Amino acid sequence: MRLKELKRFLKIQKVFLSYGLDELIPPERLPWTARLLRRSIFWWRNQHPDLNAGARIRLACETLGPVFIKLGQMLSTRRDLLPDEIAEELALLQDQVPPFCGKQAREQIEKSLNAPIDELFDEFAEEPLASASIAQVHTARLKDNGQQIVIKVIRPGIERVIDADLRLMQLVSRVLQRYLPIADLLRPVEVIEEYRKTLLDELNLMYEAANAIQLRRNFEGSEELYFPEIFTDYCDRNVLVMERIHGISVADREALVANGTDMHLLAKRGVEVFFTQVFRDSFFHADMHPGNIFVSYKHPHNPQWIGIDCGIVGTLSREDKRYLAENFLAFFNRDYRRVAELHVESGWVPSDIRVEEFEFALRTVLEPVFEKPLSEISFGHVLLNLFKIARRFQMSVQPQLILLQKTLLYIEGIGRQLYPQLDLWQTAKPFLERWMKQQIGPAALLHTIRDELPMWAEKLPELPNLIYDGLRTTRKQSKQMELMFERFSAQSKAQSRGRFYLGIGAAFLVASALLYPANLHLAAGSLVITLFSWFKGWRGLKRL
């Protein structure tokens, strides 16, 4: 461990101890050396004994800076792993980071694009428009057509900071894995590894560019959702250039109302575009918190959402989509038996569980929820309750479902903030029913045939040759099976003869032992026959 890393490690320890995070591990689970060290460092004891564990963890993350803040934000979405008290506190973490020098940003952009900024852009503003833990954004104009753009640039040296902190986090996670009583549930080593992969992906802005291009293509011409254009000629792993958008932050409800926005339609469209991304495209923006969502100033009576920061996306397989849609519809209809069966069919819970017990657990937890008016029921929290129940039945955590749950909670929270009377169930159910009709029945069959027809038209000329080759292969395999059967029969006969001779040899060996020493001649003859029989038996078995 280098000196800089050692200093950072000591600072982390000081912060952890000052906020009493060591108290989360019972003293009896610590080795005697750790207990002795804890008693000796009296000046680093818990300075906030009046706060609950969740608040202390949140404050420790804020003190330690951007990497720990992002870790806390990620953990806040893992309500399948954390107690509600801690998850709710971590959800309050705000990624507010002081900007770095605009001159450094200029140098980073010029280094990445191999050209002076003045040759590439006009009106480059060294004062950043926004700043976050990993990157910050500057405004400019394209040189050729004067279009307004924003330039997202990675913080200089942030890779070294992240690498050092991640290695220290991995060390701490291994300690927690060993000594924390609920380590089997929290799986700290796996969580940190998942976080490491996510964070390293965010450091490469080319991933974000590719995601944004795909999302823009999926909603091209849509009146409901817009993604800004990406200018790939100016993009690099450290620099992302995209169209500048002008909109109202979705968190600024007063400004939206002042602009005359149809709040009910806006909230309803938020739900619809989410389900469209999930079930139509199988590719959804998985970081749709209020800081990444805006509303266009234009046509407020026909409001359009604007999405940015596409570094994190989720994908679903065809099977996942089908089971999710059926699960949601079963929930709407309060068909808990079907929900339980779907979890077993999808492999999300072990196949040997008792479906009746799972159904009863679902009914016990969810039935009181449905006694409320639908407009008061949180769709996201119903999903959380489902995950908690399924965890009791050894449900394996599905990463794509965690991203889905996180995004759904964001969307539902934004929708109810914009229009408190929003009935998410009433909005989502018709969409899912239409989608299911498209997937099942004659229309779905015709759609599949239409999609597969070009492939079959291409393969049709090859079909006679494929049939002929298949028949030849089948005939050849039949002959091989006959030869194998004949060889097996011969081997079986040889094996039987070998065992017969071995048995004869054993019998004469016993006879020679009984005859010796009363009749030496007969004993010697029996022994000779024994040796001959064993030789014949050994040769027969050796041929196998």
Coordinates of C-alpha atoms in Angstrom, one line a residue:
M1 CA 0.0 0.0 0.0
R2 CA 1.5 3.3 -1.1
L3 CA 1.7 6.4 1.2
K4 CA -1.2 8.2 -0.5
E5 CA -3.4 5.1 -0.3
L6 CA -2.4 4.6 3.4
K7 CA -3.4 8.2 4.2
R8 CA -6.7 7.7 2.4
F9 CA -7.3 4.4 4.2
L10 CA -6.6 6.1 7.6
K11 CA -9.1 8.9 6.7
I12 CA -11.7 6.4 5.8
Q13 CA -11.2 4.6 9.1
K14 CA -11.4 7.9 11.0
V15 CA -14.7 8.8 9.3
F16 CA -16.1 5.3 9.8
L17 CA -15.2 5.4 13.5
S18 CA -16.3 9.0 14.0
Y19 CA -19.8 8.1 12.7
G20 CA -19.9 4.9 14.7
L21 CA -20.1 2.6 11.7
D22 CA -18.0 0.0 13.5
E23 CA -20.9 -0.4 15.9
L24 CA -22.8 -2.2 13.1
I25 CA -20.6 -5.2 13.8
P26 CA -21.3 -6.8 17.2
P27 CA -18.2 -6.8 19.5
E28 CA -18.3 -10.5 19.9
R29 CA -17.9 -10.9 16.1
L30 CA -14.6 -8.9 16.1
P31 CA -11.2 -10.5 16.7
W32 CA -9.5 -9.5 20.0
T33 CA -7.0 -7.3 18.1
A34 CA -9.8 -5.2 16.5
R35 CA -11.5 -4.9 19.9
L36 CA -8.3 -3.7 21.5
L37 CA -7.7 -1.2 18.7
R38 CA -11.2 0.1 19.0
R39 CA -10.8 0.8 22.7
S40 CA -7.4 2.4 22.3
I41 CA -8.5 5.0 19.6
F42 CA -10.8 6.8 22.0
W43 CA -10.6 10.1 20.1
W44 CA -12.2 8.5 17.1
R45 CA -15.3 7.2 18.8
N46 CA -18.8 7.8 17.6
Q47 CA -19.5 11.6 17.5
H48 CA -23.1 11.1 16.5
P49 CA -24.7 8.6 19.0
D50 CA -28.1 10.4 18.7
L51 CA -28.5 9.5 15.0
N52 CA -29.8 6.3 13.6
A53 CA -27.5 3.9 11.6
G54 CA -28.9 5.1 8.2
A55 CA -28.2 8.7 8.9
R56 CA -24.7 8.0 10.1
I57 CA -24.0 6.0 7.0
R58 CA -25.3 8.8 4.8
L59 CA -23.2 11.4 6.5
A60 CA -20.1 9.3 6.3
C61 CA -20.6 8.9 2.5
E62 CA -21.0 12.6 2.1
T63 CA -17.8 13.3 4.1
L64 CA -15.8 10.8 2.0
G65 CA -16.7 12.3 -1.3
P66 CA -18.0 11.5 -4.8
V67 CA -17.1 7.8 -5.0
F68 CA -18.7 7.0 -1.7
I69 CA -21.7 9.2 -2.5
K70 CA -22.3 7.2 -5.8
L71 CA -21.9 4.0 -3.8
G72 CA -24.6 5.2 -1.4
Q73 CA -26.9 6.2 -4.2
M74 CA -26.5 2.7 -5.8
L75 CA -27.1 1.0 -2.5
S76 CA -30.3 3.1 -1.9
T77 CA -31.9 1.2 -4.8
R78 CA -31.0 -2.2 -3.3
R79 CA -34.0 -2.4 -1.0
D80 CA -33.9 -6.2 -1.6
L81 CA -30.7 -6.2 0.5
L82 CA -30.9 -3.2 2.9
P83 CA -33.3 -2.4 5.8
D84 CA -35.8 0.3 4.8
E85 CA -34.4 2.7 7.4
I86 CA -30.9 2.7 5.8
A87 CA -32.2 2.6 2.2
E88 CA -34.4 5.7 2.7
E89 CA -31.5 7.7 4.3
L90 CA -29.1 6.8 1.4
A91 CA -31.8 7.9 -1.1
L92 CA -31.3 11.4 0.3
L93 CA -27.7 11.6 -0.9
Q94 CA -27.1 14.5 -3.3
D95 CA -24.3 14.4 -5.9
Q96 CA -23.3 18.0 -5.4
V97 CA -19.6 18.4 -6.2
P98 CA -17.6 21.6 -6.7
P99 CA -16.6 22.1 -10.3
F100 CA -13.0 21.8 -11.4
C101 CA -11.2 24.6 -13.2
G102 CA -12.5 25.5 -16.7
K103 CA -8.9 25.7 -18.0
Q104 CA -8.3 22.1 -17.0
A105 CA -11.5 21.2 -18.9
R106 CA -10.2 23.0 -22.0
E107 CA -6.9 21.1 -21.8
Q108 CA -8.7 17.8 -21.3
I109 CA -10.9 18.4 -24.3
E110 CA -8.0 19.5 -26.6
K111 CA -6.0 16.4 -25.5
S112 CA -8.8 14.0 -26.3
L113 CA -9.8 15.6 -29.6
N114 CA -6.2 16.4 -30.7
A115 CA -7.0 19.9 -31.7
P116 CA -7.3 23.4 -30.2
I117 CA -10.8 24.2 -29.0
D118 CA -11.0 27.3 -31.1
E119 CA -10.6 25.2 -34.2
L120 CA -13.5 22.9 -33.2
F121 CA -16.0 25.1 -31.4
D122 CA -17.1 28.7 -31.0
E123 CA -18.2 30.4 -27.7
F124 CA -16.7 27.8 -25.4
A125 CA -17.7 28.7 -21.9
E126 CA -15.0 27.9 -19.3
E127 CA -17.6 28.3 -16.6
P128 CA -19.3 24.9 -16.3
L129 CA -23.1 24.6 -16.8
A130 CA -23.3 21.7 -14.3
S131 CA -20.9 19.6 -12.3
A132 CA -21.1 16.0 -11.0
S133 CA -18.7 13.5 -9.3
I134 CA -17.2 12.0 -12.5
A135 CA -17.7 14.7 -15.1
Q136 CA -18.9 18.3 -15.7
V137 CA -20.6 20.0 -18.6
H138 CA -19.6 23.2 -20.6
T139 CA -21.6 25.0 -23.3
A140 CA -20.3 25.9 -26.8
R141 CA -21.3 26.1 -30.5
L142 CA -20.3 23.9 -33.4
K143 CA -17.9 25.6 -35.7
D144 CA -19.5 24.6 -39.0
N145 CA -23.2 25.4 -38.4
G146 CA -23.3 27.3 -35.1
Q147 CA -25.6 24.8 -33.4
Q148 CA -25.7 25.0 -29.6
I149 CA -24.0 22.1 -27.9
V150 CA -22.8 20.9 -24.5
I151 CA -19.5 19.2 -23.9
K152 CA -19.3 16.6 -21.1
V153 CA -15.7 16.1 -19.9
I154 CA -14.4 13.6 -17.4
R155 CA -12.7 15.1 -14.4
P156 CA -8.8 15.0 -14.8
G157 CA -7.3 12.3 -12.6
I158 CA -10.6 10.9 -11.5
E159 CA -9.5 7.4 -12.6
R160 CA -6.7 7.3 -10.1
V161 CA -9.0 8.5 -7.3
I162 CA -11.7 5.9 -8.2
D163 CA -9.2 3.1 -8.5
A164 CA -7.7 3.8 -5.1
D165 CA -11.1 4.1 -3.4
L166 CA -12.4 1.0 -5.1
R167 CA -9.4 -1.1 -3.8
L168 CA -10.0 0.2 -0.3
M169 CA -13.7 -0.6 -0.7
Q170 CA -12.9 -4.1 -1.7
L171 CA -10.7 -4.5 1.4
V172 CA -13.5 -3.2 3.7
S173 CA -16.1 -5.4 1.9
R174 CA -13.9 -8.5 2.7
V175 CA -13.7 -7.5 6.3
L176 CA -17.5 -7.0 6.4
Q177 CA -18.1 -10.3 4.6
R178 CA -16.2 -12.1 7.4
Y179 CA -17.5 -10.3 10.5
L180 CA -20.9 -8.8 9.7
P181 CA -23.7 -11.0 11.0
I182 CA -26.0 -10.4 8.0
A183 CA -23.1 -10.6 5.5
D184 CA -24.8 -13.6 3.7
L185 CA -27.8 -11.4 3.0
L186 CA -25.9 -8.2 2.1
R187 CA -23.2 -9.9 0.1
P188 CA -20.8 -6.9 0.4
V189 CA -18.0 -8.3 -1.8
E190 CA -20.5 -8.9 -4.7
V191 CA -22.1 -5.5 -4.2
I192 CA -18.7 -3.7 -4.4
E193 CA -17.8 -5.7 -7.5
E194 CA -21.1 -4.8 -9.2
Y195 CA -20.4 -1.1 -8.3
R196 CA -16.9 -1.3 -9.6
K197 CA -18.1 -2.5 -13.1
T198 CA -20.8 0.2 -13.2
L199 CA -18.4 3.0 -12.2
L200 CA -15.8 1.9 -14.7
D201 CA -18.4 1.9 -17.5
E202 CA -19.4 5.5 -16.5
L203 CA -15.8 6.5 -17.0
N204 CA -16.0 5.7 -20.7
L205 CA -18.2 8.3 -22.3
M206 CA -18.4 6.3 -25.5
Y207 CA -20.7 3.8 -23.7
E208 CA -23.0 6.7 -22.9
A209 CA -22.9 8.0 -26.5
A210 CA -23.9 4.6 -27.8
N211 CA -26.8 4.3 -25.3
A212 CA -28.0 7.8 -26.2
I213 CA -27.9 7.1 -29.9
Q214 CA -30.0 3.9 -29.5
L215 CA -32.6 5.6 -27.2
R216 CA -32.9 8.5 -29.6
R217 CA -33.4 6.1 -32.5
N218 CA -36.1 4.2 -30.6
F219 CA -38.1 7.5 -30.0
E220 CA -37.4 9.2 -33.3
G221 CA -40.4 11.4 -34.3
S222 CA -42.1 10.8 -30.9
E223 CA -44.1 13.6 -29.3
E224 CA -43.7 12.0 -25.9
L225 CA -40.0 11.6 -25.3
Y226 CA -36.9 13.2 -26.8
F227 CA -33.2 12.5 -26.5
P228 CA -30.6 15.0 -27.7
E229 CA -28.5 14.3 -30.8
I230 CA -24.9 13.0 -30.2
F231 CA -22.1 14.3 -32.4
T232 CA -19.9 11.3 -32.7
D233 CA -17.2 13.0 -34.6
Y234 CA -16.3 14.9 -31.4
C235 CA -16.7 12.1 -29.0
D236 CA -14.0 10.2 -27.1
R237 CA -13.9 8.1 -24.0
N238 CA -13.2 11.3 -22.0
V239 CA -15.4 13.7 -24.0
L240 CA -19.0 13.6 -25.1
V241 CA -20.5 16.3 -27.4
M242 CA -24.3 16.5 -27.8
E243 CA -27.1 18.9 -28.7
R244 CA -27.9 21.4 -26.0
I245 CA -31.5 21.1 -24.9
H246 CA -33.7 23.8 -23.4
G247 CA -36.3 22.6 -20.9
I248 CA -37.7 22.9 -17.5
S249 CA -36.4 20.6 -14.8
V250 CA -39.1 18.1 -13.9
A251 CA -38.4 18.9 -10.2
D252 CA -39.5 22.5 -10.8
R253 CA -43.2 22.0 -10.6
E254 CA -43.9 25.8 -10.1
A255 CA -42.1 26.6 -13.4
L256 CA -44.0 23.8 -15.2
V257 CA -47.4 25.1 -14.0
A258 CA -46.4 28.7 -14.9
N259 CA -45.6 27.5 -18.4
G260 CA -49.1 26.1 -18.7
T261 CA -48.1 22.5 -18.8
D262 CA -50.8 19.9 -18.8
M263 CA -49.6 18.1 -15.6
H264 CA -52.0 15.2 -15.8
L265 CA -50.9 14.3 -19.4
L266 CA -47.3 14.9 -18.5
A267 CA -47.4 12.4 -15.6
K268 CA -49.4 9.9 -17.6
R269 CA -46.9 10.1 -20.5
G270 CA -44.0 9.5 -18.0
V271 CA -45.5 6.2 -17.1
E272 CA -46.2 5.3 -20.7
V273 CA -42.7 6.1 -22.0
F274 CA -41.3 4.0 -19.3
F275 CA -43.3 0.9 -20.2
T276 CA -42.7 1.6 -23.9
Q277 CA -39.0 1.5 -23.3
V278 CA -39.3 -1.7 -21.2
F279 CA -41.8 -3.8 -23.2
R280 CA -41.5 -2.4 -26.8
D281 CA -37.8 -1.8 -27.0
S282 CA -36.3 -4.0 -24.2
F283 CA -33.9 -1.1 -23.7
F284 CA -34.6 1.5 -21.0
H285 CA -33.0 4.6 -19.5
A286 CA -32.2 3.3 -15.9
D287 CA -31.1 6.5 -14.3
M288 CA -34.3 8.6 -14.7
H289 CA -34.0 10.7 -11.5
P290 CA -35.2 14.3 -11.6
G291 CA -31.7 15.7 -12.4
N292 CA -31.7 13.8 -15.7
I293 CA -35.3 14.6 -16.8
F294 CA -36.6 17.9 -18.3
V295 CA -39.8 19.0 -20.0
S296 CA -39.8 21.0 -23.3
Y297 CA -40.9 24.6 -23.2
K298 CA -42.7 24.0 -26.5
H299 CA -46.4 23.1 -26.8
P300 CA -47.1 22.8 -23.0
H301 CA -50.6 21.4 -23.7
N302 CA -48.9 18.5 -25.5
P303 CA -45.9 18.1 -23.2
Q304 CA -42.7 16.3 -24.2
W305 CA -40.2 14.7 -21.8
I306 CA -36.5 15.1 -22.5
G307 CA -34.0 12.6 -21.2
I308 CA -30.2 13.1 -20.8
D309 CA -27.3 11.3 -19.1
C310 CA -27.7 7.8 -20.6
G311 CA -24.7 6.2 -18.9
I312 CA -26.9 3.5 -17.2
V313 CA -29.4 1.5 -19.2
G314 CA -31.3 -1.7 -18.6
T315 CA -32.2 -4.5 -21.0
L316 CA -34.6 -7.4 -20.8
S317 CA -34.9 -10.7 -22.6
R318 CA -38.1 -11.7 -24.3
E319 CA -38.7 -14.2 -21.5
D320 CA -38.2 -11.5 -18.8
K321 CA -40.6 -9.2 -20.6
R322 CA -43.3 -11.9 -20.9
Y323 CA -43.1 -12.9 -17.3
L324 CA -43.0 -9.3 -16.0
A325 CA -46.1 -8.4 -18.0
E326 CA -48.0 -11.5 -16.8
N327 CA -46.9 -10.7 -13.2
F328 CA -48.1 -7.2 -13.4
L329 CA -51.5 -8.2 -14.9
A330 CA -51.8 -10.9 -12.3
F331 CA -51.2 -8.3 -9.6
F332 CA -53.8 -6.0 -11.1
N333 CA -56.3 -8.9 -10.9
R334 CA -55.0 -10.0 -7.5
D335 CA -54.3 -13.5 -8.8
Y336 CA -51.6 -14.5 -6.3
R337 CA -51.6 -18.1 -7.4
R338 CA -50.5 -17.0 -10.9
V339 CA -47.8 -14.7 -9.5
A340 CA -46.4 -17.6 -7.5
E341 CA -46.5 -20.0 -10.5
L342 CA -44.8 -17.4 -12.8
H343 CA -41.9 -17.0 -10.4
V344 CA -41.3 -20.8 -10.5
E345 CA -41.8 -21.0 -14.3
S346 CA -39.3 -18.2 -14.8
G347 CA -36.7 -19.8 -12.5
W348 CA -36.6 -16.8 -10.2
V349 CA -37.3 -19.0 -7.3
P350 CA -36.3 -22.7 -6.9
S351 CA -38.7 -25.2 -8.5
D352 CA -38.9 -27.3 -5.3
I353 CA -40.7 -24.7 -3.2
R354 CA -44.4 -25.2 -2.3
V355 CA -46.4 -22.9 -4.6
E356 CA -49.2 -22.9 -2.0
E357 CA -46.9 -21.5 0.7
F358 CA -45.6 -18.8 -1.7
E359 CA -49.1 -17.9 -2.7
F360 CA -50.2 -17.6 0.9
A361 CA -47.2 -15.3 1.7
L362 CA -48.0 -13.1 -1.2
R363 CA -51.7 -12.8 -0.2
T364 CA -50.7 -12.1 3.5
V365 CA -48.5 -9.1 2.6
L366 CA -50.2 -7.7 -0.5
E367 CA -53.9 -8.1 0.3
P368 CA -53.9 -5.3 2.9
V369 CA -52.2 -3.0 0.3
F370 CA -55.1 -3.6 -2.2
E371 CA -57.6 -2.6 0.4
K372 CA -56.6 1.0 -0.2
P373 CA -57.8 3.1 -3.2
L374 CA -55.7 2.3 -6.3
S375 CA -54.6 6.0 -6.5
E376 CA -53.0 5.6 -3.1
I377 CA -51.1 2.4 -3.9
S378 CA -47.4 2.7 -4.8
F379 CA -46.6 0.4 -7.7
G380 CA -42.9 0.5 -6.9
H381 CA -43.4 -0.4 -3.3
V382 CA -45.7 -3.3 -4.3
L383 CA -42.7 -4.6 -6.4
L384 CA -40.4 -4.1 -3.3
N385 CA -42.8 -6.2 -1.2
L386 CA -42.7 -8.9 -3.8
F387 CA -38.9 -9.0 -3.8
K388 CA -38.9 -9.2 0.0
I389 CA -41.4 -12.1 0.0
A390 CA -39.5 -13.8 -2.8
R391 CA -36.2 -13.5 -0.9
R392 CA -37.7 -15.6 1.9
F393 CA -38.2 -18.3 -0.8
Q394 CA -34.6 -18.1 -2.0
M395 CA -35.3 -15.9 -5.0
S396 CA -32.0 -15.2 -6.8
V397 CA -31.5 -11.5 -7.4
Q398 CA -31.9 -10.6 -11.0
P399 CA -29.7 -7.5 -11.9
Q400 CA -32.1 -6.4 -14.7
L401 CA -35.0 -6.5 -12.3
I402 CA -33.1 -4.3 -9.8
L403 CA -32.6 -1.7 -12.4
L404 CA -36.2 -1.9 -13.4
Q405 CA -37.3 -1.5 -9.8
K406 CA -35.1 1.5 -9.3
T407 CA -36.3 3.2 -12.5
L408 CA -40.0 2.4 -11.7
L409 CA -39.6 4.0 -8.3
Y410 CA -38.1 7.1 -9.9
I411 CA -40.9 7.4 -12.5
E412 CA -43.7 6.8 -10.0
G413 CA -42.2 9.4 -7.6
I414 CA -41.9 12.0 -10.3
G415 CA -45.4 11.2 -11.6
R416 CA -47.0 11.7 -8.3
Q417 CA -45.0 14.8 -7.6
L418 CA -46.3 16.3 -10.8
Y419 CA -49.9 15.1 -10.5
P420 CA -50.7 13.6 -7.0
Q421 CA -53.9 12.1 -8.2
L422 CA -52.1 10.0 -10.7
D423 CA -53.4 6.4 -10.7
L424 CA -50.4 4.5 -12.0
W425 CA -52.4 1.2 -12.1
Q426 CA -55.1 2.6 -14.3
T427 CA -52.4 4.1 -16.6
A428 CA -50.3 1.0 -16.8
K429 CA -52.9 -1.8 -17.1
P430 CA -54.3 -0.9 -20.6
F431 CA -50.8 -0.6 -21.9
L432 CA -49.8 -4.0 -20.6
E433 CA -53.1 -5.6 -21.8
R434 CA -52.5 -4.2 -25.3
W435 CA -48.9 -5.5 -25.2
M436 CA -50.0 -9.0 -24.1
K437 CA -52.5 -9.2 -26.9
Q438 CA -49.8 -8.3 -29.4
Q439 CA -47.7 -11.2 -28.0
I440 CA -50.4 -13.9 -27.8
G441 CA -52.9 -15.0 -30.4
P442 CA -53.4 -14.8 -34.2
A443 CA -52.1 -11.2 -34.5
A444 CA -48.9 -12.2 -32.7
L445 CA -48.5 -15.3 -34.9
L446 CA -48.9 -13.2 -38.1
H447 CA -46.5 -10.7 -36.8
T448 CA -43.9 -13.4 -36.1
I449 CA -44.4 -14.9 -39.6
R450 CA -44.0 -11.5 -41.2
D451 CA -40.8 -10.9 -39.3
E452 CA -39.4 -14.4 -40.1
L453 CA -40.5 -14.4 -43.7
P454 CA -37.4 -12.7 -45.2
M455 CA -35.2 -15.2 -43.5
W456 CA -37.3 -18.2 -44.7
A457 CA -37.4 -16.7 -48.2
E458 CA -33.6 -16.6 -48.1
K459 CA -33.3 -20.2 -46.9
L460 CA -35.9 -21.7 -49.2
P461 CA -33.6 -22.4 -52.2
E462 CA -31.3 -24.3 -49.8
L463 CA -34.1 -26.4 -48.3
P464 CA -33.8 -29.4 -50.7
N465 CA -30.0 -29.7 -50.1
L466 CA -30.5 -29.3 -46.4
I467 CA -33.2 -32.2 -46.5
Y468 CA -30.9 -34.4 -48.6
D469 CA -27.9 -33.7 -46.3
G470 CA -30.1 -34.4 -43.2
L471 CA -31.2 -37.8 -44.7
R472 CA -27.6 -38.7 -45.5
T473 CA -26.5 -37.8 -42.0
T474 CA -29.3 -39.8 -40.5
R475 CA -28.4 -42.9 -42.7
K476 CA -24.8 -42.6 -41.7
Q477 CA -25.6 -42.3 -38.1
S478 CA -27.9 -45.4 -38.4
K479 CA -25.0 -47.5 -39.8
Q480 CA -22.7 -46.2 -37.1
M481 CA -25.3 -47.2 -34.5
E482 CA -25.5 -50.7 -36.0
L483 CA -21.7 -51.1 -35.9
M484 CA -21.6 -49.9 -32.4
F485 CA -24.3 -52.4 -31.4
E486 CA -22.4 -55.3 -33.1
R487 CA -19.2 -54.2 -31.3
F488 CA -21.0 -53.9 -28.0
S489 CA -22.5 -57.4 -28.5
A490 CA -19.0 -58.9 -29.2
Q491 CA -17.6 -57.1 -26.2
S492 CA -20.4 -58.4 -24.0
K493 CA -19.7 -62.0 -25.1
A494 CA -16.0 -61.6 -24.5
Q495 CA -16.7 -60.1 -21.1
S496 CA -19.0 -63.0 -20.2
R497 CA -16.3 -65.6 -21.3
G498 CA -13.7 -63.7 -19.3
R499 CA -15.8 -63.7 -16.2
F500 CA -16.6 -67.4 -16.7
Y501 CA -12.9 -68.4 -16.8
L502 CA -12.1 -66.2 -13.8
G503 CA -14.9 -68.0 -11.9
I504 CA -13.5 -71.4 -12.9
G505 CA -10.1 -70.4 -11.8
A506 CA -11.4 -69.3 -8.4
A507 CA -13.2 -72.6 -8.0
F508 CA -10.0 -74.7 -8.8
L509 CA -8.0 -72.4 -6.5
V510 CA -10.3 -73.3 -3.6
A511 CA -10.0 -77.0 -4.6
S512 CA -6.3 -77.0 -4.6
A513 CA -6.3 -75.4 -1.1
L514 CA -8.5 -78.1 0.2
L515 CA -6.5 -81.0 -1.4
Y516 CA -3.2 -79.7 -0.1
P517 CA -1.2 -81.4 1.5
A518 CA -3.4 -84.6 1.4
N519 CA -3.1 -85.1 -2.3
L520 CA -0.2 -83.1 -3.8
H521 CA -0.8 -84.3 -7.4
L522 CA -4.5 -83.2 -7.5
A523 CA -3.7 -80.0 -5.7
A524 CA -1.0 -79.1 -8.2
G525 CA -3.3 -80.0 -11.1
S526 CA -6.0 -77.7 -9.7
L527 CA -3.5 -74.9 -9.3
V528 CA -2.4 -75.3 -13.0
I529 CA -6.0 -75.2 -14.1
T530 CA -6.5 -72.1 -11.9
L531 CA -3.6 -70.3 -13.6
F532 CA -4.8 -71.3 -17.1
S533 CA -8.4 -70.1 -16.4
W534 CA -7.2 -66.8 -15.0
F535 CA -5.0 -66.3 -18.0
K536 CA -7.8 -66.9 -20.4
G537 CA -10.2 -64.7 -18.4
W538 CA -7.6 -61.8 -18.2
R539 CA -7.1 -62.0 -22.0
G540 CA -10.8 -61.8 -22.6
L541 CA -11.4 -58.8 -20.4
K542 CA -8.3 -57.1 -21.8
R543 CA -9.9 -57.0 -25.3
L544 CA -12.5 -54.7 -23.9

